[in-house]
Amino acid sequence: MTASAHDDPAPHPHATAEEVEAALKDTKLAQVLYHDWEAETYDEKWSISYDERCIDYARGRFDAVAGDQPLPYERALELGCGTGFFLLNLMQGGVAKTGSVTDLSPGMVKVALRNAEGLGLPVDGRVADAETIPYEDNTFDLVVGHAVLHHIPDVEQSLREVLRVLKPGGRFVFAGEPTTIGNFYARWLGRVTWETTTRVTKLPFLADWRRPQAELDESSRAAALEAVVDLHTFDPSDLEKIAESAGAAQVHAATEEFAAALLGWPVRTFEAAVPPEKLGWGWGRFAFTGWKTLSWVDEKILRHVVPRGFFYNVMITGVKPGN
């Protein structure tokens, strides 16, 4: 069961203070408002691209948790697609031939389909709740998602839906989910960086490093919504149990980013607090090479000595029983 994008609700790109207040009591309204708000600037905010850098990143996450698989999958679905980052880069990386995207946010679906069209990728999309996926049973060979499970109120129900729309033997891969311990130190680092940067840039000689107050106020309102839409953090073992309870087989979780997260969160928060024109090519190179170097340290050294629950990101995979 599919429908064209024009049947879906229109994006709502700017929430008022009154709408934010109402969303504090309505999780799914908050999801729509926050992600519609972020949709047009999300790729820039998170340095998302659809070139070799992010193709390698997406494919690396897939391979890290799923291992060697016969590729490509014929048809894939991205759940909670955002701007299409994970699926579109996986398709470019040879993981799937055709794709579908769903998200609760009309704005995100709009941008994901626009990105797919710009890349010449065969992708359709729907505005949809992850707990009631609007596709028939046994439709997809692969379901993927990136940083989506922690937004879904009933994760187990969503995974049951994932298994329903997968063909027997089909696989799911979800990456970019926050661990409980990782989320604690990442949020702390983000708050400290934001407070320090916004206070220091009040000094007269640093005034040109300060974003306009209206932008900072809007970021604060968005942050208030973000606190509502981020519903879960995960212990890797508990996430495996949720997937198994939903009916998945061959379930396996893996974690990544410890040292890399300790750098990444202050860097991303600083970027959000200062005018983008102040951060040139040199900053971008520092941020990327620093993250890449520390990711190597995480993979080659720290994962052998640090418990997996201390890493920031958890990834999980499983298959639908049958053949």
mmCIF file of C-alpha atoms in Angstrom:
data_model
loop_
_atom_site.group_PDB
_atom_site.id
_atom_site.type_symbol
_atom_site.label_atom_id
_atom_site.label_comp_id
_atom_site.label_asym_id
_atom_site.label_seq_id
_atom_site.Cartn_x
_atom_site.Cartn_y
_atom_site.Cartn_z
ATOM 1 C CA MET A 1 0.000 0.000 0.000
ATOM 2 C CA THR A 2 1.582 3.271 -1.107
ATOM 3 C CA ALA A 3 0.477 6.766 -1.941
ATOM 4 C CA SER A 4 2.092 9.701 -3.649
ATOM 5 C CA ALA A 5 3.743 12.484 -1.673
ATOM 6 C CA HIS A 6 0.983 15.028 -2.518
ATOM 7 C CA ASP A 7 -1.478 13.006 -0.411
ATOM 8 C CA ASP A 8 0.613 13.721 2.688
ATOM 9 C CA PRO A 9 0.394 16.699 5.067
ATOM 10 C CA ALA A 10 2.351 19.833 4.185
ATOM 11 C CA PRO A 11 5.518 20.740 6.126
ATOM 12 C CA HIS A 12 5.223 23.208 9.006
ATOM 13 C CA PRO A 13 8.697 24.781 9.158
ATOM 14 C CA HIS A 14 8.409 27.230 12.084
ATOM 15 C CA ALA A 15 6.735 26.461 15.396
ATOM 16 C CA THR A 16 5.422 29.297 17.553
ATOM 17 C CA ALA A 17 6.035 29.493 21.289
ATOM 18 C CA GLU A 18 2.402 28.414 21.819
ATOM 19 C CA GLU A 19 2.843 25.369 19.579
ATOM 20 C CA VAL A 20 6.024 24.426 21.421
ATOM 21 C CA GLU A 21 4.152 24.654 24.709
ATOM 22 C CA ALA A 22 1.400 22.371 23.387
ATOM 23 C CA ALA A 23 3.983 19.921 22.027
ATOM 24 C CA LEU A 24 5.545 19.529 25.466
ATOM 25 C CA LYS A 25 2.450 17.475 26.320
ATOM 26 C CA ASP A 26 2.159 15.622 23.001
ATOM 27 C CA THR A 27 5.181 13.566 21.981
ATOM 28 C CA LYS A 28 4.143 12.944 18.386
ATOM 29 C CA LEU A 29 3.204 16.590 17.803
ATOM 30 C CA ALA A 30 6.649 17.464 19.129
ATOM 31 C CA GLN A 31 8.219 15.031 16.677
ATOM 32 C CA VAL A 32 6.471 16.688 13.744
ATOM 33 C CA LEU A 33 7.159 20.271 14.834
ATOM 34 C CA TYR A 34 10.812 19.658 15.702
ATOM 35 C CA HIS A 35 11.696 17.726 12.574
ATOM 36 C CA ASP A 36 9.724 20.013 10.241
ATOM 37 C CA TRP A 37 11.610 22.870 11.891
ATOM 38 C CA GLU A 38 14.958 21.212 11.245
ATOM 39 C CA ALA A 39 14.289 19.731 7.811
ATOM 40 C CA GLU A 40 15.644 22.436 5.495
ATOM 41 C CA THR A 41 18.837 22.993 7.523
ATOM 42 C CA TYR A 42 19.374 19.484 8.888
ATOM 43 C CA ASP A 43 21.986 18.391 6.362
ATOM 44 C CA GLU A 44 24.028 21.526 6.959
ATOM 45 C CA LYS A 45 23.689 21.300 10.753
ATOM 46 C CA TRP A 46 25.007 17.732 10.865
ATOM 47 C CA SER A 47 27.464 18.061 7.971
ATOM 48 C CA ILE A 48 25.478 15.524 5.937
ATOM 49 C CA SER A 49 26.424 15.045 2.310
ATOM 50 C CA TYR A 50 25.803 12.520 -0.428
ATOM 51 C CA ASP A 51 29.364 12.114 -1.621
ATOM 52 C CA GLU A 52 32.182 9.695 -0.886
ATOM 53 C CA ARG A 53 32.624 10.897 2.700
ATOM 54 C CA CYS A 54 29.094 10.036 3.829
ATOM 55 C CA ILE A 55 28.727 7.064 1.488
ATOM 56 C CA ASP A 56 31.733 5.517 3.238
ATOM 57 C CA TYR A 57 30.290 6.440 6.640
ATOM 58 C CA ALA A 58 26.867 4.899 5.963
ATOM 59 C CA ARG A 59 28.317 1.781 4.374
ATOM 60 C CA GLY A 60 30.777 1.474 7.273
ATOM 61 C CA ARG A 61 27.945 1.483 9.814
ATOM 62 C CA PHE A 62 26.020 -1.105 7.822
ATOM 63 C CA ASP A 63 29.017 -3.425 7.454
ATOM 64 C CA ALA A 64 30.076 -2.981 11.085
ATOM 65 C CA VAL A 65 26.876 -4.478 12.463
ATOM 66 C CA ALA A 66 25.511 -6.608 9.594
ATOM 67 C CA GLY A 67 28.817 -8.041 8.393
ATOM 68 C CA ASP A 68 29.292 -9.393 4.879
ATOM 69 C CA GLN A 69 25.974 -9.691 3.046
ATOM 70 C CA PRO A 70 24.998 -10.607 -0.536
ATOM 71 C CA LEU A 71 24.469 -7.207 -2.149
ATOM 72 C CA PRO A 72 22.565 -5.381 -3.396
ATOM 73 C CA TYR A 73 19.196 -5.862 -1.720
ATOM 74 C CA GLU A 74 16.376 -5.401 -4.223
ATOM 75 C CA ARG A 75 14.135 -3.027 -2.246
ATOM 76 C CA ALA A 76 14.871 -1.153 0.985
ATOM 77 C CA LEU A 77 12.866 1.040 3.360
ATOM 78 C CA GLU A 78 14.269 3.754 5.598
ATOM 79 C CA LEU A 79 12.215 4.256 8.742
ATOM 80 C CA GLY A 80 12.290 7.766 10.191
ATOM 81 C CA CYS A 81 14.251 8.827 7.146
ATOM 82 C CA GLY A 82 15.022 12.412 8.056
ATOM 83 C CA THR A 83 16.614 13.894 4.948
ATOM 84 C CA GLY A 84 17.353 10.421 3.580
ATOM 85 C CA PHE A 85 20.962 10.365 4.751
ATOM 86 C CA PHE A 86 21.252 6.673 5.580
ATOM 87 C CA LEU A 87 19.275 5.045 2.762
ATOM 88 C CA LEU A 88 20.419 7.339 -0.045
ATOM 89 C CA ASN A 89 24.072 6.889 0.845
ATOM 90 C CA LEU A 90 23.611 3.135 1.255
ATOM 91 C CA MET A 91 21.994 2.979 -2.174
ATOM 92 C CA GLN A 92 24.920 4.901 -3.638
ATOM 93 C CA GLY A 93 27.211 2.487 -1.821
ATOM 94 C CA GLY A 94 25.659 -0.517 -3.544
ATOM 95 C CA VAL A 95 23.541 -1.828 -0.662
ATOM 96 C CA ALA A 96 20.094 -1.511 -2.305
ATOM 97 C CA LYS A 97 18.665 -0.969 -5.792
ATOM 98 C CA THR A 98 15.391 0.836 -5.004
ATOM 99 C CA GLY A 99 14.089 2.527 -1.890
ATOM 100 C CA SER A 100 11.188 3.932 0.070
ATOM 101 C CA VAL A 101 11.328 6.523 2.860
ATOM 102 C CA THR A 102 8.934 7.231 5.719
ATOM 103 C CA ASP A 103 8.939 9.828 8.467
ATOM 104 C CA LEU A 104 6.400 11.374 10.809
ATOM 105 C CA SER A 105 7.613 14.794 9.615
ATOM 106 C CA PRO A 106 6.265 15.995 6.247
ATOM 107 C CA GLY A 107 9.219 18.365 5.997
ATOM 108 C CA MET A 108 11.739 15.555 6.288
ATOM 109 C CA VAL A 109 9.969 13.387 3.693
ATOM 110 C CA LYS A 110 9.901 16.365 1.316
ATOM 111 C CA VAL A 111 13.657 16.944 1.673
ATOM 112 C CA ALA A 112 14.482 13.215 1.448
ATOM 113 C CA LEU A 113 12.551 12.863 -1.814
ATOM 114 C CA ARG A 114 14.162 16.022 -3.154
ATOM 115 C CA ASN A 115 17.598 14.662 -2.279
ATOM 116 C CA ALA A 116 16.792 11.336 -3.936
ATOM 117 C CA GLU A 117 15.597 13.092 -7.093
ATOM 118 C CA GLY A 118 18.756 15.182 -7.194
ATOM 119 C CA LEU A 119 20.856 12.030 -6.964
ATOM 120 C CA GLY A 120 18.786 10.234 -9.602
ATOM 121 C CA LEU A 121 17.812 7.457 -7.176
ATOM 122 C CA PRO A 122 14.524 5.502 -7.524
ATOM 123 C CA VAL A 123 12.834 6.323 -4.205
ATOM 124 C CA ASP A 124 9.212 6.841 -3.142
ATOM 125 C CA GLY A 125 8.086 8.244 0.193
ATOM 126 C CA ARG A 126 5.274 8.549 2.714
ATOM 127 C CA VAL A 127 4.534 10.539 5.839
ATOM 128 C CA ALA A 128 4.003 7.741 8.335
ATOM 129 C CA ASP A 129 4.098 6.691 11.962
ATOM 130 C CA ALA A 130 6.832 4.120 12.606
ATOM 131 C CA GLU A 131 4.400 2.138 14.768
ATOM 132 C CA THR A 132 2.015 1.670 11.814
ATOM 133 C CA ILE A 133 4.116 1.420 8.651
ATOM 134 C CA PRO A 134 1.884 2.017 5.573
ATOM 135 C CA TYR A 135 3.176 -0.846 3.410
ATOM 136 C CA GLU A 136 1.904 -4.380 2.887
ATOM 137 C CA ASP A 137 3.327 -7.485 4.556
ATOM 138 C CA ASN A 138 6.467 -8.979 2.995
ATOM 139 C CA THR A 139 7.272 -5.914 0.888
ATOM 140 C CA PHE A 140 10.935 -5.146 1.602
ATOM 141 C CA ASP A 141 14.210 -7.036 1.518
ATOM 142 C CA LEU A 142 15.894 -4.568 3.881
ATOM 143 C CA VAL A 143 14.743 -1.975 6.433
ATOM 144 C CA VAL A 144 17.218 0.592 7.731
ATOM 145 C CA GLY A 145 17.198 3.580 10.023
ATOM 146 C CA HIS A 146 19.661 6.030 11.537
ATOM 147 C CA ALA A 147 19.024 7.790 14.865
ATOM 148 C CA VAL A 148 15.321 6.912 14.752
ATOM 149 C CA LEU A 149 14.507 4.261 17.371
ATOM 150 C CA HIS A 150 15.103 6.642 20.276
ATOM 151 C CA HIS A 151 12.318 8.887 18.928
ATOM 152 C CA ILE A 152 9.663 6.134 18.791
ATOM 153 C CA PRO A 153 7.382 5.759 21.831
ATOM 154 C CA ASP A 154 6.928 1.974 21.476
ATOM 155 C CA VAL A 155 10.182 0.593 20.049
ATOM 156 C CA GLU A 156 9.080 -3.043 20.256
ATOM 157 C CA GLN A 157 5.859 -2.323 18.362
ATOM 158 C CA SER A 158 7.829 -0.509 15.695
ATOM 159 C CA LEU A 159 10.182 -3.472 15.300
ATOM 160 C CA ARG A 160 7.164 -5.778 14.977
ATOM 161 C CA GLU A 161 6.020 -3.553 12.113
ATOM 162 C CA VAL A 162 9.500 -3.681 10.588
ATOM 163 C CA LEU A 163 9.390 -7.478 10.668
ATOM 164 C CA ARG A 164 5.877 -7.463 9.190
ATOM 165 C CA VAL A 165 6.888 -5.455 6.120
ATOM 166 C CA LEU A 166 10.121 -7.424 5.643
ATOM 167 C CA LYS A 167 10.114 -10.494 3.447
ATOM 168 C CA PRO A 168 11.025 -13.762 5.206
ATOM 169 C CA GLY A 169 14.787 -13.740 5.611
ATOM 170 C CA GLY A 170 14.877 -9.956 5.192
ATOM 171 C CA ARG A 171 17.185 -7.921 7.386
ATOM 172 C CA PHE A 172 16.927 -4.705 9.407
ATOM 173 C CA VAL A 173 19.843 -2.458 10.343
ATOM 174 C CA PHE A 174 19.473 0.488 12.715
ATOM 175 C CA ALA A 175 22.459 2.674 13.581
ATOM 176 C CA GLY A 176 23.177 5.937 15.384
ATOM 177 C CA GLU A 177 21.126 5.226 18.530
ATOM 178 C CA PRO A 178 22.334 6.764 21.822
ATOM 179 C CA THR A 179 23.490 4.514 24.626
ATOM 180 C CA THR A 180 22.401 5.447 28.141
ATOM 181 C CA ILE A 181 25.908 6.196 29.378
ATOM 182 C CA GLY A 182 26.988 7.842 26.133
ATOM 183 C CA ASN A 183 23.962 10.120 26.109
ATOM 184 C CA PHE A 184 24.779 11.295 29.638
ATOM 185 C CA TYR A 185 28.271 12.535 28.846
ATOM 186 C CA ALA A 186 27.342 13.803 25.362
ATOM 187 C CA ARG A 187 24.497 15.967 26.689
ATOM 188 C CA TRP A 188 26.709 17.270 29.485
ATOM 189 C CA LEU A 189 29.433 18.242 27.025
ATOM 190 C CA GLY A 190 26.869 19.893 24.763
ATOM 191 C CA ARG A 191 25.360 21.978 27.574
ATOM 192 C CA VAL A 192 28.765 23.129 28.831
ATOM 193 C CA THR A 193 29.890 24.066 25.316
ATOM 194 C CA TRP A 194 26.673 25.974 24.567
ATOM 195 C CA GLU A 195 26.702 27.914 27.831
ATOM 196 C CA THR A 196 30.391 28.759 27.548
ATOM 197 C CA THR A 197 30.197 29.849 23.913
ATOM 198 C CA THR A 198 27.060 31.969 24.257
ATOM 199 C CA ARG A 199 28.420 33.708 27.376
ATOM 200 C CA VAL A 200 31.913 34.367 26.025
ATOM 201 C CA THR A 201 30.569 35.788 22.766
ATOM 202 C CA LYS A 202 28.722 38.465 24.751
ATOM 203 C CA LEU A 203 32.093 40.138 25.282
ATOM 204 C CA PRO A 204 32.351 43.237 23.064
ATOM 205 C CA PHE A 205 35.523 42.158 21.255
ATOM 206 C CA LEU A 206 33.885 38.812 20.339
ATOM 207 C CA ALA A 207 30.532 40.256 19.273
ATOM 208 C CA ASP A 208 31.021 39.250 15.637
ATOM 209 C CA TRP A 209 31.334 35.622 16.807
ATOM 210 C CA ARG A 210 27.825 35.723 18.271
ATOM 211 C CA ARG A 211 24.778 34.670 16.288
ATOM 212 C CA PRO A 212 21.849 37.109 16.318
ATOM 213 C CA GLN A 213 19.792 36.763 19.476
ATOM 214 C CA ALA A 214 16.716 35.765 17.475
ATOM 215 C CA GLU A 215 18.629 32.775 16.064
ATOM 216 C CA LEU A 216 19.862 31.790 19.512
ATOM 217 C CA ASP A 217 16.310 32.062 20.895
ATOM 218 C CA GLU A 218 15.003 29.889 18.058
ATOM 219 C CA SER A 219 17.744 27.338 18.755
ATOM 220 C CA SER A 220 16.709 27.319 22.408
ATOM 221 C CA ARG A 221 13.078 26.649 21.452
ATOM 222 C CA ALA A 222 14.232 23.855 19.150
ATOM 223 C CA ALA A 223 16.323 22.454 21.997
ATOM 224 C CA ALA A 224 13.239 22.456 24.211
ATOM 225 C CA LEU A 225 11.441 20.343 21.619
ATOM 226 C CA GLU A 226 14.494 18.111 21.216
ATOM 227 C CA ALA A 227 14.286 17.271 24.907
ATOM 228 C CA VAL A 228 10.732 16.023 24.253
ATOM 229 C CA VAL A 229 11.402 14.071 21.067
ATOM 230 C CA ASP A 230 14.423 12.180 22.421
ATOM 231 C CA LEU A 231 12.472 9.505 24.293
ATOM 232 C CA HIS A 232 14.954 6.695 24.894
ATOM 233 C CA THR A 233 18.524 5.757 25.457
ATOM 234 C CA PHE A 234 19.617 2.138 25.185
ATOM 235 C CA ASP A 235 21.758 -0.394 26.893
ATOM 236 C CA PRO A 236 22.998 -2.593 24.024
ATOM 237 C CA SER A 237 21.917 -5.828 25.713
ATOM 238 C CA ASP A 238 18.463 -4.441 26.469
ATOM 239 C CA LEU A 239 18.042 -3.340 22.854
ATOM 240 C CA GLU A 240 18.890 -6.866 21.713
ATOM 241 C CA LYS A 241 16.195 -8.223 24.047
ATOM 242 C CA ILE A 242 13.607 -5.780 22.644
ATOM 243 C CA ALA A 243 14.370 -6.939 19.085
ATOM 244 C CA GLU A 244 14.161 -10.589 20.058
ATOM 245 C CA SER A 245 10.874 -9.975 21.881
ATOM 246 C CA ALA A 246 9.518 -8.368 18.688
ATOM 247 C CA GLY A 247 10.243 -11.644 16.891
ATOM 248 C CA ALA A 248 13.599 -11.039 15.216
ATOM 249 C CA ALA A 249 16.215 -13.754 14.748
ATOM 250 C CA GLN A 250 20.002 -13.486 14.500
ATOM 251 C CA VAL A 251 19.932 -10.298 16.597
ATOM 252 C CA HIS A 252 23.230 -8.551 17.200
ATOM 253 C CA ALA A 253 24.136 -5.125 18.620
ATOM 254 C CA ALA A 254 27.453 -3.305 18.272
ATOM 255 C CA THR A 255 28.663 0.047 19.596
ATOM 256 C CA GLU A 256 31.014 2.773 18.388
ATOM 257 C CA GLU A 257 32.280 6.288 19.152
ATOM 258 C CA PHE A 258 33.764 6.860 22.573
ATOM 259 C CA ALA A 259 36.774 9.151 22.110
ATOM 260 C CA ALA A 260 35.187 10.382 18.858
ATOM 261 C CA ALA A 261 32.020 11.419 20.724
ATOM 262 C CA LEU A 262 34.026 13.324 23.329
ATOM 263 C CA LEU A 263 35.264 15.523 20.480
ATOM 264 C CA GLY A 264 32.190 15.431 18.258
ATOM 265 C CA TRP A 265 29.605 16.801 20.664
ATOM 266 C CA PRO A 266 31.524 19.956 21.661
ATOM 267 C CA VAL A 267 32.417 20.545 18.002
ATOM 268 C CA ARG A 268 28.805 20.269 16.788
ATOM 269 C CA THR A 269 27.498 22.440 19.619
ATOM 270 C CA PHE A 270 30.104 25.135 18.982
ATOM 271 C CA GLU A 271 29.166 25.131 15.292
ATOM 272 C CA ALA A 272 25.510 25.719 16.224
ATOM 273 C CA ALA A 273 26.379 28.638 18.527
ATOM 274 C CA VAL A 274 28.552 30.779 16.232
ATOM 275 C CA PRO A 275 27.967 32.310 12.760
ATOM 276 C CA PRO A 276 28.772 29.719 10.091
ATOM 277 C CA GLU A 277 30.909 32.153 8.094
ATOM 278 C CA LYS A 278 33.393 32.226 10.981
ATOM 279 C CA LEU A 279 34.161 28.550 10.488
ATOM 280 C CA GLY A 280 36.069 28.059 7.310
ATOM 281 C CA TRP A 281 37.690 25.168 5.489
ATOM 282 C CA GLY A 282 40.369 24.772 8.159
ATOM 283 C CA TRP A 283 37.777 24.212 10.878
ATOM 284 C CA GLY A 284 35.918 21.679 8.776
ATOM 285 C CA ARG A 285 39.136 19.797 8.107
ATOM 286 C CA PHE A 286 40.020 19.802 11.822
ATOM 287 C CA ALA A 287 36.569 18.533 12.820
ATOM 288 C CA PHE A 288 36.484 15.739 10.256
ATOM 289 C CA THR A 289 40.084 14.555 10.595
ATOM 290 C CA GLY A 290 39.823 14.734 14.386
ATOM 291 C CA TRP A 291 36.671 12.636 14.398
ATOM 292 C CA LYS A 292 38.148 10.168 11.918
ATOM 293 C CA THR A 293 41.374 9.780 13.901
ATOM 294 C CA LEU A 294 39.548 9.226 17.180
ATOM 295 C CA SER A 295 37.160 6.791 15.500
ATOM 296 C CA TRP A 296 40.226 4.773 14.485
ATOM 297 C CA VAL A 297 41.394 4.825 18.113
ATOM 298 C CA ASP A 298 37.933 3.661 19.206
ATOM 299 C CA GLU A 299 37.861 0.821 16.675
ATOM 300 C CA LYS A 300 41.436 -0.419 16.960
ATOM 301 C CA ILE A 301 42.145 0.118 20.655
ATOM 302 C CA LEU A 302 39.335 1.246 22.935
ATOM 303 C CA ARG A 303 36.695 -1.268 21.844
ATOM 304 C CA HIS A 304 38.975 -4.010 23.194
ATOM 305 C CA VAL A 305 39.211 -2.465 26.672
ATOM 306 C CA VAL A 306 36.127 -0.243 27.181
ATOM 307 C CA PRO A 307 32.745 -1.932 27.889
ATOM 308 C CA ARG A 308 30.422 -1.557 24.888
ATOM 309 C CA GLY A 309 27.826 0.342 26.913
ATOM 310 C CA PHE A 310 30.242 3.268 27.375
ATOM 311 C CA PHE A 311 30.359 4.029 23.650
ATOM 312 C CA TYR A 312 27.958 6.686 22.398
ATOM 313 C CA ASN A 313 26.301 4.945 19.440
ATOM 314 C CA VAL A 314 24.619 1.554 19.382
ATOM 315 C CA MET A 315 23.732 -0.287 16.142
ATOM 316 C CA ILE A 316 21.479 -3.313 15.898
ATOM 317 C CA THR A 317 20.578 -5.849 13.218
ATOM 318 C CA GLY A 318 18.340 -8.877 12.921
ATOM 319 C CA VAL A 319 16.375 -10.864 10.372
ATOM 320 C CA LYS A 320 12.799 -11.954 9.861
ATOM 321 C CA PRO A 321 12.530 -15.707 10.466
ATOM 322 C CA GLY A 322 11.974 -17.747 7.316
ATOM 323 C CA ASN A 323 13.772 -18.076 4.013
#
